[in-house]
Coordinates of C-alpha atoms in Angstrom, one line a residue:
Chain A
M94 CA 67.6 -10.8 293.2
S95 CA 68.7 -10.1 289.7
L96 CA 72.1 -11.3 288.5
G97 CA 74.2 -9.6 285.9
I98 CA 76.7 -11.0 283.5
A99 CA 79.6 -10.2 285.8
E100 CA 78.0 -12.0 288.7
V101 CA 77.3 -15.0 286.5
A102 CA 81.0 -15.1 285.6
K103 CA 82.0 -14.9 289.2
I104 CA 79.6 -17.8 290.2
A105 CA 80.8 -19.8 287.2
H106 CA 84.3 -19.4 288.4
L107 CA 83.4 -20.6 291.9
A108 CA 81.6 -23.6 290.3
R109 CA 84.5 -24.3 287.9
L110 CA 82.3 -24.1 284.8
A111 CA 83.6 -22.4 281.6
I112 CA 80.6 -20.5 280.5
R113 CA 80.9 -19.2 277.0
K114 CA 80.5 -15.4 276.7
E115 CA 77.6 -15.7 274.3
D116 CA 75.7 -18.0 276.8
A117 CA 76.2 -15.6 279.8
P118 CA 73.1 -13.4 279.1
A119 CA 70.8 -16.5 278.9
Y120 CA 72.3 -17.8 282.2
A121 CA 71.8 -14.4 283.8
H122 CA 68.2 -14.3 282.7
N123 CA 67.4 -17.9 283.8
L124 CA 69.2 -17.7 287.2
S125 CA 67.5 -14.4 288.0
A126 CA 64.1 -16.0 287.3
I127 CA 65.0 -19.0 289.5
L128 CA 66.1 -16.7 292.3
E129 CA 62.9 -14.7 292.0
L130 CA 61.0 -18.0 292.4
V131 CA 62.9 -19.0 295.5
E132 CA 62.6 -15.6 297.0
Q133 CA 58.8 -16.3 297.6
M134 CA 60.2 -17.8 300.8
N135 CA 60.8 -14.3 302.1
A136 CA 57.0 -13.8 302.5
V137 CA 57.2 -16.0 305.6
D138 CA 58.7 -15.0 308.9
T139 CA 60.8 -17.8 310.0
T140 CA 62.3 -16.2 313.1
G141 CA 63.0 -18.9 315.7
V142 CA 62.2 -21.8 313.3
T143 CA 64.8 -24.6 313.7
P144 CA 66.4 -25.3 310.4
M145 CA 65.8 -28.9 309.1
A146 CA 68.9 -30.2 307.5
H147 CA 67.7 -33.8 307.2
P148 CA 64.3 -35.6 307.1
L149 CA 64.9 -37.9 309.9
D150 CA 66.0 -36.9 313.4
M151 CA 68.8 -39.4 313.7
A152 CA 72.3 -39.3 315.0
Q153 CA 75.1 -40.0 312.6
R154 CA 76.3 -43.6 312.9
L155 CA 79.9 -44.0 313.8
R156 CA 82.2 -46.9 312.9
M157 CA 85.7 -48.0 314.1
D158 CA 88.5 -46.2 312.4
V159 CA 89.9 -49.3 310.6
V160 CA 90.6 -50.1 307.0
S161 CA 87.5 -51.7 305.5
E162 CA 88.2 -51.5 301.8
A163 CA 90.8 -53.4 299.8
N164 CA 93.2 -51.5 297.5
Q165 CA 91.7 -51.5 294.0
R166 CA 93.9 -48.8 292.4
E167 CA 94.3 -50.6 289.1
L168 CA 90.6 -51.2 288.8
F169 CA 89.7 -47.6 289.6
Q170 CA 92.5 -46.2 287.3
A171 CA 91.2 -48.2 284.4
I172 CA 88.5 -45.7 283.9
A173 CA 90.6 -42.6 284.4
P174 CA 91.2 -40.2 281.4
R175 CA 95.1 -40.3 281.8
V176 CA 97.3 -42.3 284.2
E177 CA 100.9 -43.2 284.3
A178 CA 102.8 -45.5 286.7
G179 CA 99.8 -45.5 289.0
L180 CA 99.4 -41.7 289.1
Y181 CA 96.6 -39.5 287.7
L182 CA 98.1 -37.1 285.1
V183 CA 97.0 -33.5 285.0
P184 CA 98.7 -30.4 283.3
K185 CA 101.7 -29.1 285.1
V186 CA 100.7 -27.1 288.2
I187 CA 104.1 -25.7 289.3
E188 CA 106.5 -24.3 286.7
Chain B
M154 CA 54.2 -63.4 278.6
H155 CA 54.7 -59.6 278.5
K156 CA 51.1 -59.1 279.6
K157 CA 51.7 -60.8 282.9
T158 CA 52.5 -58.9 286.1
I159 CA 55.6 -59.8 288.2
A160 CA 53.3 -61.7 290.6
Q161 CA 52.0 -63.8 287.7
L162 CA 55.4 -64.3 286.1
S163 CA 56.8 -65.4 289.5
A164 CA 54.0 -67.9 289.8
G165 CA 54.5 -69.1 286.2
L166 CA 58.2 -69.6 286.9
A167 CA 57.5 -71.5 290.1
A168 CA 55.0 -73.7 288.3
G169 CA 57.5 -74.5 285.6
E170 CA 55.2 -73.0 282.9
F171 CA 58.2 -71.3 281.3
S172 CA 61.9 -70.8 282.1
S173 CA 63.6 -67.6 283.0
E174 CA 65.7 -67.9 279.8
A175 CA 62.5 -68.0 277.6
L176 CA 61.0 -65.1 279.6
T177 CA 64.2 -63.1 279.2
R178 CA 64.4 -63.8 275.5
A179 CA 60.8 -62.7 275.1
F180 CA 61.4 -59.4 276.8
L181 CA 64.7 -58.8 275.0
E182 CA 62.8 -59.3 271.7
R183 CA 60.3 -56.7 272.7
V184 CA 63.0 -54.3 273.7
E185 CA 64.7 -54.8 270.3
R186 CA 61.4 -54.3 268.5
F187 CA 59.9 -51.4 270.4
N188 CA 62.7 -49.4 272.0
P189 CA 63.7 -47.5 268.8
Q190 CA 60.3 -45.7 269.0
L191 CA 60.6 -44.9 272.7
N192 CA 64.4 -44.5 273.4
A193 CA 63.7 -45.8 276.9
F194 CA 67.1 -47.6 277.2
I195 CA 70.6 -46.2 277.3
T196 CA 72.4 -49.6 277.5
L197 CA 71.0 -53.0 276.7
T198 CA 72.7 -55.9 278.5
A199 CA 71.2 -58.8 276.5
E200 CA 74.2 -61.1 276.9
S201 CA 74.6 -60.8 280.7
A202 CA 70.8 -61.0 281.0
L203 CA 70.8 -64.5 279.4
I204 CA 73.6 -65.6 281.7
Q205 CA 71.7 -64.4 284.7
A206 CA 68.5 -66.1 283.4
R207 CA 70.2 -69.4 283.0
A208 CA 71.7 -69.1 286.5
A209 CA 68.2 -68.3 287.8
D210 CA 66.8 -71.5 286.1
E211 CA 69.6 -73.5 287.7
R212 CA 69.0 -72.0 291.1
R213 CA 65.3 -73.0 290.7
R214 CA 66.3 -76.5 289.9
Q215 CA 68.2 -76.6 293.1
G216 CA 65.1 -75.5 295.0
A217 CA 66.7 -72.2 296.1
A218 CA 64.4 -69.7 294.1
G219 CA 62.7 -66.7 295.7
P220 CA 59.8 -64.7 294.4
L221 CA 62.0 -62.6 292.0
T222 CA 64.4 -65.3 290.9
G223 CA 64.4 -65.3 287.1
V224 CA 62.2 -62.2 286.8
P225 CA 63.5 -59.6 284.3
I226 CA 63.9 -56.0 285.5
V227 CA 65.7 -52.8 284.4
H228 CA 67.7 -50.3 286.4
K229 CA 67.6 -46.6 286.0
D230 CA 71.0 -45.6 284.7
I231 CA 71.8 -43.8 288.0
F232 CA 72.5 -47.1 289.8
C233 CA 76.1 -48.2 289.5
T234 CA 76.5 -51.6 287.7
Q235 CA 79.9 -53.2 287.8
G236 CA 81.4 -53.6 284.4
V237 CA 78.4 -51.8 282.7
R238 CA 78.3 -48.2 281.6
T239 CA 76.6 -46.0 284.2
S240 CA 76.0 -42.7 282.5
C241 CA 73.4 -41.0 284.7
G242 CA 72.1 -39.6 281.4
S243 CA 75.1 -37.3 281.0
R244 CA 77.9 -36.8 278.5
I245 CA 80.3 -36.4 281.3
L246 CA 79.8 -40.1 282.3
D247 CA 79.2 -41.4 278.8
R248 CA 82.2 -43.7 279.1
F249 CA 82.0 -44.4 282.8
I250 CA 82.1 -48.1 283.5
A251 CA 81.2 -48.5 287.2
P252 CA 83.8 -50.4 289.1
Y253 CA 81.2 -51.7 291.7
N254 CA 77.5 -52.4 292.1
A255 CA 75.0 -50.2 293.9
T256 CA 73.6 -51.9 297.0
V257 CA 70.2 -51.9 295.2
V258 CA 71.7 -53.8 292.3
E259 CA 73.4 -56.2 294.6
K260 CA 70.1 -56.9 296.4
F261 CA 68.4 -57.7 293.1
N262 CA 71.3 -59.9 292.0
A263 CA 71.0 -61.7 295.3
A264 CA 67.3 -62.2 294.7
G265 CA 68.1 -63.7 291.3
A266 CA 66.4 -61.0 289.2
V267 CA 67.6 -60.6 285.6
M268 CA 68.8 -57.2 284.4
L269 CA 67.8 -56.4 280.9
G270 CA 69.5 -53.1 280.7
K271 CA 69.8 -49.5 282.0
T272 CA 67.1 -47.0 281.4
N273 CA 67.2 -43.4 280.1
M274 CA 66.7 -40.5 282.5
D275 CA 67.0 -36.8 282.8
E276 CA 70.7 -35.9 283.2
F277 CA 71.7 -36.5 286.8
A278 CA 68.0 -36.9 287.6
M279 CA 67.4 -33.1 287.0
G280 CA 64.3 -32.7 285.0
S281 CA 60.6 -33.6 284.8
S282 CA 60.3 -34.6 281.1
N283 CA 63.4 -36.8 280.3
E284 CA 64.4 -34.1 277.8
T285 CA 67.6 -33.2 279.6
S286 CA 69.2 -36.6 278.8
F287 CA 72.4 -36.6 276.7
Y288 CA 70.9 -39.6 275.0
G289 CA 67.8 -37.8 273.7
P290 CA 64.3 -37.7 275.1
V291 CA 62.1 -40.7 275.9
R292 CA 58.7 -40.8 274.3
N293 CA 55.5 -41.7 276.1
P294 CA 54.1 -45.0 275.0
W295 CA 50.5 -43.7 275.3
D296 CA 51.2 -40.9 272.8
L297 CA 54.6 -40.6 271.1
D298 CA 54.3 -36.8 270.9
A299 CA 54.1 -36.6 274.7
V300 CA 56.9 -36.7 277.3
P301 CA 57.0 -39.7 279.7
G302 CA 57.8 -37.4 282.7
G303 CA 61.1 -37.4 284.5
S304 CA 63.5 -38.0 285.7
S305 CA 62.9 -41.8 285.8
G306 CA 61.2 -41.5 282.3
G307 CA 62.9 -44.4 280.7
S308 CA 61.9 -46.8 283.5
A309 CA 58.3 -45.6 283.4
A310 CA 58.0 -45.8 279.6
A311 CA 59.6 -49.3 279.5
V312 CA 57.1 -50.6 282.1
A313 CA 54.2 -48.9 280.4
A314 CA 55.1 -50.4 277.0
R315 CA 55.6 -53.9 278.5
L316 CA 59.3 -54.0 277.7
T317 CA 59.9 -55.0 281.3
P318 CA 57.6 -56.1 284.1
G319 CA 59.4 -53.9 286.7
A320 CA 62.0 -51.2 287.0
T321 CA 64.0 -49.2 289.6
G322 CA 63.7 -45.4 289.8
T323 CA 64.9 -42.6 292.0
D324 CA 62.9 -39.7 293.4
T325 CA 64.3 -36.4 294.6
G326 CA 61.4 -34.2 293.9
G327 CA 58.9 -36.5 292.2
S328 CA 61.1 -38.5 289.8
I329 CA 59.4 -41.8 290.4
R330 CA 55.8 -40.6 291.0
Q331 CA 55.4 -38.0 288.2
P332 CA 56.6 -40.3 285.4
A333 CA 54.6 -43.2 286.9
A334 CA 51.5 -40.9 286.7
L335 CA 52.3 -39.7 283.2
C336 CA 52.9 -43.2 281.9
G337 CA 49.9 -44.8 283.7
I338 CA 51.9 -47.2 286.0
T339 CA 52.4 -47.6 289.7
G340 CA 55.5 -46.3 291.5
I341 CA 56.5 -45.7 295.1
K342 CA 59.1 -43.4 296.7
P343 CA 59.8 -44.9 300.0
T344 CA 60.6 -43.0 303.3
Y345 CA 64.0 -41.4 303.2
G346 CA 66.4 -43.9 304.6
R347 CA 64.3 -47.0 303.7
V348 CA 66.4 -47.9 300.6
S349 CA 70.2 -47.7 300.5
R350 CA 71.6 -44.8 298.4
W351 CA 75.1 -46.5 298.2
G352 CA 76.1 -46.6 294.5
M353 CA 73.1 -44.5 293.5
I354 CA 74.7 -41.4 292.0
A355 CA 73.9 -38.5 294.3
Y356 CA 71.9 -35.5 293.1
A357 CA 70.5 -34.0 296.4
S358 CA 71.6 -36.3 299.2
S359 CA 69.0 -35.2 301.8
L360 CA 66.2 -35.8 299.3
D361 CA 67.2 -38.7 297.0
Q362 CA 65.5 -42.0 297.5
G363 CA 65.3 -45.1 295.3
G364 CA 62.1 -47.1 294.8
P365 CA 60.3 -49.5 292.4
M366 CA 58.1 -48.9 289.4
A367 CA 55.8 -51.5 288.0
R368 CA 52.2 -52.0 286.7
T369 CA 50.6 -52.8 290.1
A370 CA 51.0 -52.1 293.8
E371 CA 51.4 -55.8 294.3
D372 CA 54.4 -55.9 292.0
C373 CA 55.8 -52.8 293.7
A374 CA 55.5 -54.6 297.1
L375 CA 57.5 -57.5 295.7
L376 CA 60.2 -55.2 294.3
L377 CA 60.4 -53.0 297.4
A378 CA 60.8 -56.0 299.7
A379 CA 64.0 -56.8 297.7
M380 CA 65.3 -53.2 297.6
A381 CA 64.6 -52.0 301.2
G382 CA 66.7 -52.7 304.3
F383 CA 69.6 -51.6 306.3
D384 CA 73.0 -50.9 304.6
P385 CA 76.0 -50.0 306.8
R386 CA 77.6 -48.4 303.7
D387 CA 74.9 -45.6 303.6
S388 CA 75.1 -43.6 306.8
T389 CA 71.5 -42.4 306.4
C390 CA 70.0 -45.8 305.7
V391 CA 67.7 -46.8 308.6
D392 CA 68.2 -49.9 310.6
R393 CA 64.6 -51.1 310.9
P394 CA 63.0 -54.4 309.8
V395 CA 61.4 -54.6 306.4
P396 CA 57.7 -55.6 306.6
D397 CA 56.3 -58.4 304.5
Y398 CA 54.7 -55.9 302.1
A399 CA 52.9 -58.6 300.0
A400 CA 51.3 -60.2 303.0
L401 CA 49.8 -56.8 304.1
L402 CA 48.2 -55.9 300.8
D403 CA 44.7 -57.2 301.5
Q404 CA 43.9 -55.4 304.7
P405 CA 40.4 -53.9 304.4
L406 CA 40.1 -50.1 304.0
T407 CA 37.0 -49.8 306.3
G408 CA 37.6 -46.9 308.6
L409 CA 40.7 -45.6 306.7
K410 CA 40.9 -41.9 307.2
V411 CA 41.9 -40.1 304.1
G412 CA 42.9 -36.4 304.0
L413 CA 42.5 -34.2 300.9
P414 CA 44.7 -31.2 301.2
K415 CA 42.7 -28.2 299.9
E416 CA 45.9 -26.7 298.6
Y417 CA 46.3 -29.6 296.1
F418 CA 42.9 -29.0 294.5
G419 CA 43.2 -25.2 293.9
E420 CA 44.5 -23.0 291.2
G421 CA 46.9 -24.6 288.8
L422 CA 45.2 -28.0 288.8
D423 CA 43.8 -28.9 285.3
S424 CA 40.1 -29.3 285.7
A425 CA 39.9 -32.6 283.7
V426 CA 42.6 -34.1 285.9
A427 CA 40.7 -32.9 289.0
Q428 CA 37.6 -34.7 287.7
V429 CA 39.4 -38.0 287.3
V430 CA 41.0 -37.7 290.7
E431 CA 37.7 -37.0 292.3
E432 CA 36.2 -40.1 290.7
A433 CA 39.0 -42.1 292.2
I434 CA 38.3 -40.6 295.6
A435 CA 34.6 -41.6 295.2
E436 CA 35.8 -45.2 294.6
Y437 CA 37.7 -45.0 297.9
R438 CA 34.6 -43.8 299.6
R439 CA 32.8 -46.9 298.3
L440 CA 35.7 -49.1 299.6
G441 CA 34.9 -47.8 303.1
A442 CA 37.3 -44.9 303.5
E443 CA 36.3 -41.8 305.4
I444 CA 37.3 -38.7 303.4
V445 CA 38.1 -35.4 305.2
E446 CA 39.5 -32.1 304.0
I447 CA 42.8 -31.1 305.5
S448 CA 45.2 -28.2 305.1
L449 CA 48.9 -28.1 304.4
P450 CA 49.2 -24.3 304.6
N451 CA 52.9 -24.1 303.5
S452 CA 52.5 -26.2 300.3
H453 CA 53.2 -23.2 298.1
L454 CA 56.6 -22.8 299.6
A455 CA 57.8 -26.3 298.6
I456 CA 59.1 -25.4 295.2
P457 CA 60.9 -22.3 296.3
A458 CA 62.6 -24.2 299.2
Y459 CA 63.4 -27.2 296.9
Y460 CA 65.1 -25.0 294.3
V461 CA 67.6 -23.9 297.0
V462 CA 68.1 -27.2 298.9
A463 CA 68.4 -29.4 295.8
P464 CA 70.8 -27.1 293.7
A465 CA 72.9 -26.4 296.8
E466 CA 73.4 -30.2 297.4
C467 CA 73.9 -30.9 293.7
S468 CA 76.6 -28.2 293.4
S469 CA 78.5 -29.9 296.2
N470 CA 77.9 -33.5 295.0
L471 CA 78.9 -32.8 291.4
A472 CA 82.1 -31.0 292.4
R473 CA 83.9 -34.3 292.4
I474 CA 83.3 -34.8 288.7
D475 CA 86.3 -32.8 287.4
G476 CA 87.9 -34.7 284.6
V477 CA 90.8 -36.1 286.7
R478 CA 89.9 -39.5 288.0
Y479 CA 87.0 -40.5 285.7
G480 CA 84.5 -39.1 283.3
H481 CA 84.9 -36.7 280.3
R482 CA 88.2 -34.7 280.0
C483 CA 88.5 -31.8 277.5
E484 CA 91.1 -31.9 274.7
N485 CA 94.5 -30.2 275.4
P486 CA 93.9 -28.4 278.7
K487 CA 96.3 -25.5 279.1
D488 CA 96.4 -25.7 282.8
L489 CA 94.6 -27.4 285.7
Q490 CA 91.9 -24.7 286.0
D491 CA 91.2 -25.0 282.2
L492 CA 91.0 -28.8 282.6
Y493 CA 88.3 -28.5 285.4
T494 CA 86.2 -25.7 283.8
R495 CA 86.2 -27.0 280.2
S496 CA 85.7 -30.6 281.1
R497 CA 82.7 -29.7 283.3
A498 CA 81.2 -27.2 280.8
E499 CA 81.5 -29.7 277.9
G500 CA 80.3 -32.6 280.0
F501 CA 77.3 -31.2 281.8
G502 CA 74.1 -30.1 280.0
A503 CA 72.4 -26.8 280.4
E504 CA 69.9 -27.7 283.1
V505 CA 72.6 -29.3 285.3
Q506 CA 74.8 -26.3 284.8
R507 CA 72.0 -24.0 285.8
R508 CA 71.4 -25.9 289.0
I509 CA 75.1 -26.1 289.9
L510 CA 75.2 -22.3 289.4
V511 CA 72.1 -21.6 291.6
G512 CA 73.5 -23.9 294.3
T513 CA 77.0 -22.3 294.2
F514 CA 75.4 -18.9 294.5
A515 CA 73.1 -19.9 297.4
L516 CA 76.1 -21.3 299.3
S517 CA 78.5 -18.5 298.5
A518 CA 79.8 -16.1 301.1
G519 CA 77.1 -13.6 302.3
Y520 CA 74.1 -15.4 300.9
Y521 CA 74.0 -18.6 303.1
D522 CA 71.5 -17.2 305.6
A523 CA 69.2 -15.7 303.0
Y524 CA 68.9 -18.8 300.9
Y525 CA 70.1 -22.1 302.4
L526 CA 69.3 -21.5 306.0
K527 CA 65.9 -19.9 305.0
A528 CA 65.1 -22.9 302.9
Q529 CA 65.9 -25.3 305.7
Q530 CA 63.5 -23.3 308.0
I531 CA 60.8 -23.5 305.3
R532 CA 61.5 -27.2 305.1
R533 CA 60.7 -27.5 308.8
L534 CA 57.4 -25.7 308.4
I535 CA 56.4 -28.0 305.5
S536 CA 57.4 -31.1 307.6
D537 CA 55.4 -29.8 310.5
D538 CA 52.3 -29.4 308.3
F539 CA 52.5 -33.1 307.5
R540 CA 53.0 -34.0 311.1
R541 CA 49.8 -32.2 312.1
A542 CA 47.9 -33.8 309.2
F543 CA 48.9 -37.3 310.2
D544 CA 47.5 -36.7 313.7
Q545 CA 44.1 -36.5 312.0
V546 CA 44.4 -38.9 309.0
D547 CA 46.1 -42.2 307.9
V548 CA 46.8 -41.3 304.3
I549 CA 46.8 -38.1 302.2
M550 CA 45.4 -38.2 298.6
G551 CA 45.6 -35.8 295.7
P552 CA 46.7 -35.5 292.1
T553 CA 50.3 -36.6 291.4
S554 CA 50.8 -33.9 288.8
P555 CA 48.7 -30.9 287.9
T556 CA 48.4 -31.9 284.2
V557 CA 48.6 -35.1 282.1
A558 CA 51.8 -35.6 280.0
F559 CA 52.7 -32.5 278.0
N560 CA 54.2 -32.4 274.5
L561 CA 57.8 -32.9 273.8
G562 CA 59.5 -29.5 273.5
E563 CA 56.6 -27.7 275.1
K564 CA 58.3 -26.6 278.3
V565 CA 61.9 -27.3 277.5
D566 CA 62.9 -23.6 277.1
D567 CA 61.2 -22.4 280.3
P568 CA 62.8 -24.0 283.4
I569 CA 60.3 -22.4 285.8
T570 CA 57.2 -23.8 284.0
M571 CA 58.9 -27.2 284.0
Y572 CA 59.6 -26.9 287.7
L573 CA 55.9 -26.5 288.4
S574 CA 55.2 -29.9 287.1
D575 CA 56.4 -31.3 290.5
I576 CA 54.2 -28.9 292.6
Y577 CA 52.4 -31.8 294.5
T578 CA 55.4 -34.2 294.8
I579 CA 58.2 -32.0 296.1
A580 CA 56.9 -31.4 299.6
V581 CA 57.0 -35.1 300.2
N582 CA 60.7 -35.3 299.6
L583 CA 61.4 -32.2 301.8
A584 CA 59.6 -34.0 304.6
G585 CA 61.2 -37.4 303.8
L586 CA 57.8 -39.1 303.7
P587 CA 56.8 -42.1 301.5
G588 CA 54.6 -41.3 298.4
L589 CA 53.0 -43.5 295.8
S590 CA 51.4 -42.8 292.4
L591 CA 48.8 -45.1 290.9
P592 CA 46.9 -44.9 287.6
V593 CA 43.2 -43.8 288.0
G594 CA 42.0 -42.9 284.5
F595 CA 42.7 -40.8 281.5
V596 CA 42.2 -37.4 280.0
G597 CA 42.0 -38.1 276.3
Q598 CA 44.5 -40.9 275.8
R599 CA 47.0 -39.6 278.4
P600 CA 47.0 -41.2 281.9
V601 CA 46.2 -39.5 285.2
G602 CA 47.9 -40.5 288.5
L603 CA 46.6 -40.4 292.0
Q604 CA 49.2 -39.6 294.7
L605 CA 49.0 -41.3 298.1
I606 CA 51.2 -39.8 300.9
G607 CA 51.8 -41.8 304.1
N608 CA 53.4 -41.3 307.4
Y609 CA 57.1 -42.3 308.0
F610 CA 57.7 -45.9 307.1
A611 CA 54.0 -46.5 306.2
E612 CA 55.0 -48.0 302.8
D613 CA 52.9 -51.1 303.7
R614 CA 49.8 -49.0 304.2
L615 CA 50.3 -47.1 300.9
L616 CA 50.8 -50.3 299.0
N617 CA 47.7 -51.8 300.7
V618 CA 45.6 -48.7 299.9
A619 CA 46.7 -48.8 296.2
H620 CA 46.2 -52.5 295.9
R621 CA 42.6 -52.5 297.2
Y622 CA 41.7 -49.9 294.6
Q623 CA 43.4 -52.0 291.9
Q624 CA 41.3 -55.0 293.0
V625 CA 38.1 -53.2 292.0
T626 CA 39.3 -51.1 289.0
D627 CA 41.3 -52.0 285.8
W628 CA 43.2 -48.8 285.0
H629 CA 46.5 -50.5 286.0
S630 CA 45.9 -53.3 283.4
R631 CA 45.3 -51.0 280.4
A632 CA 48.0 -51.1 277.9
P633 CA 48.9 -48.5 275.2
A634 CA 47.4 -49.9 271.9
A635 CA 50.7 -49.8 270.0
F636 CA 52.5 -51.8 272.7
A637 CA 49.7 -54.1 273.9

């Protein structure tokens, strides 16, 4: 599958990446080449093959729904770009 | 002291020949002296290393030392280290000081190992040459014009140049084995689930696995024994006893059945590399192994399936890095959307953005069945190939990489050509099997690696098979002249 500039822009929006206009053609070219590579899969009929999501056939472990971690808000917020009064600051969302 | 292996250093420390402090100072001096040529480190932790070394010496005085107490190591900068920058080779985490330790780091701390620093790597472990790092490429100690391989290129170069006796790495599609091969050292990717992934920054969660890199299989055995084991904090970590790898190294290889997949010796394999690999296989025959040809008929589908599964998982894993709670934030965002998109575009490099975009596309509405589901079905076929092979043989052997180290800049503008560097390693991750690379010779002055693939949880067998070869050959003890 070959991707055009408009499709790259749409995917970039879904991925929350601000792709510069001048870089879009190079992305379209590279992504199309990668998709062409992965489409070699289509040469094989996989009808009825059970998809393998995970290397080991194991059941997900469960644990009791209890608090296991201590509150470390100050430690974690020490590495945040902007915080105030224990809150993470972002641009205003609602006018 | 830098010439000694971990096993020898461990014995020297136990015999009181030198202290951990003296040993640590010796390696730190080598790092100071040689790292500027190699760029193998992102962060050096000299001060805390000396504190750890003195604590190790004290622990030894109290009679509580283990085999790794006081031994210097380095961690790939993908493992979270409390209070120390953990960049993952990316601008977006350039100022990220991890608030906790990865389980692997905790385990080495508990063993009394000394961390010299954090090593350079391809950004978010996405690359095969270490050229996607925000901190610049690492150079190969055997030839400074060559790449060290990737993504654990800094760890591989540091071990090869004797700047550390051992290192940690991670392997999602070959990122321990390929740089180990290109730098002439030994590295093992354990079975998926053998080593905890907690605190190891995720690239592709169903493929990622941490493992050790060192000069010898014996050293890898000592490091893996410390790294492996159950961790309730990683829901995919397997609750299964860790064997005494070092005690199992000497088993004879008589009657060992080795399979050579015909698909690993065909078109695409450099003929000079093939010749070196064949000589290594002849050595195994002399050691008593029985060599048979096998087939892994779906091998050619491993790269196509990987470049759906890995990008899909990476697009999901990296979605959390958005400039809000940690990491790079763009200047003057005009709204929340702008904050997300510009912070991410400024913070991630080109290869990471390509993989995020491929993964986002593969998972987007209308394309899931054609890409992600199809790739998971191919993954099953590849895994079934290995299952059938291990009904016939104990170990699979072949080249680790189709060529020796290539030159810096040679493949950097062509992602597809770069991807093919992992053609023999990727299938192992898709199946979740253990794989090991050991040095078996050179083409010119650049090293060649032999890959061993084992059945699930057969790390002990792989280490044993590599060790016996290293008892009768000396490739693993060769040092690059400039760093000898």
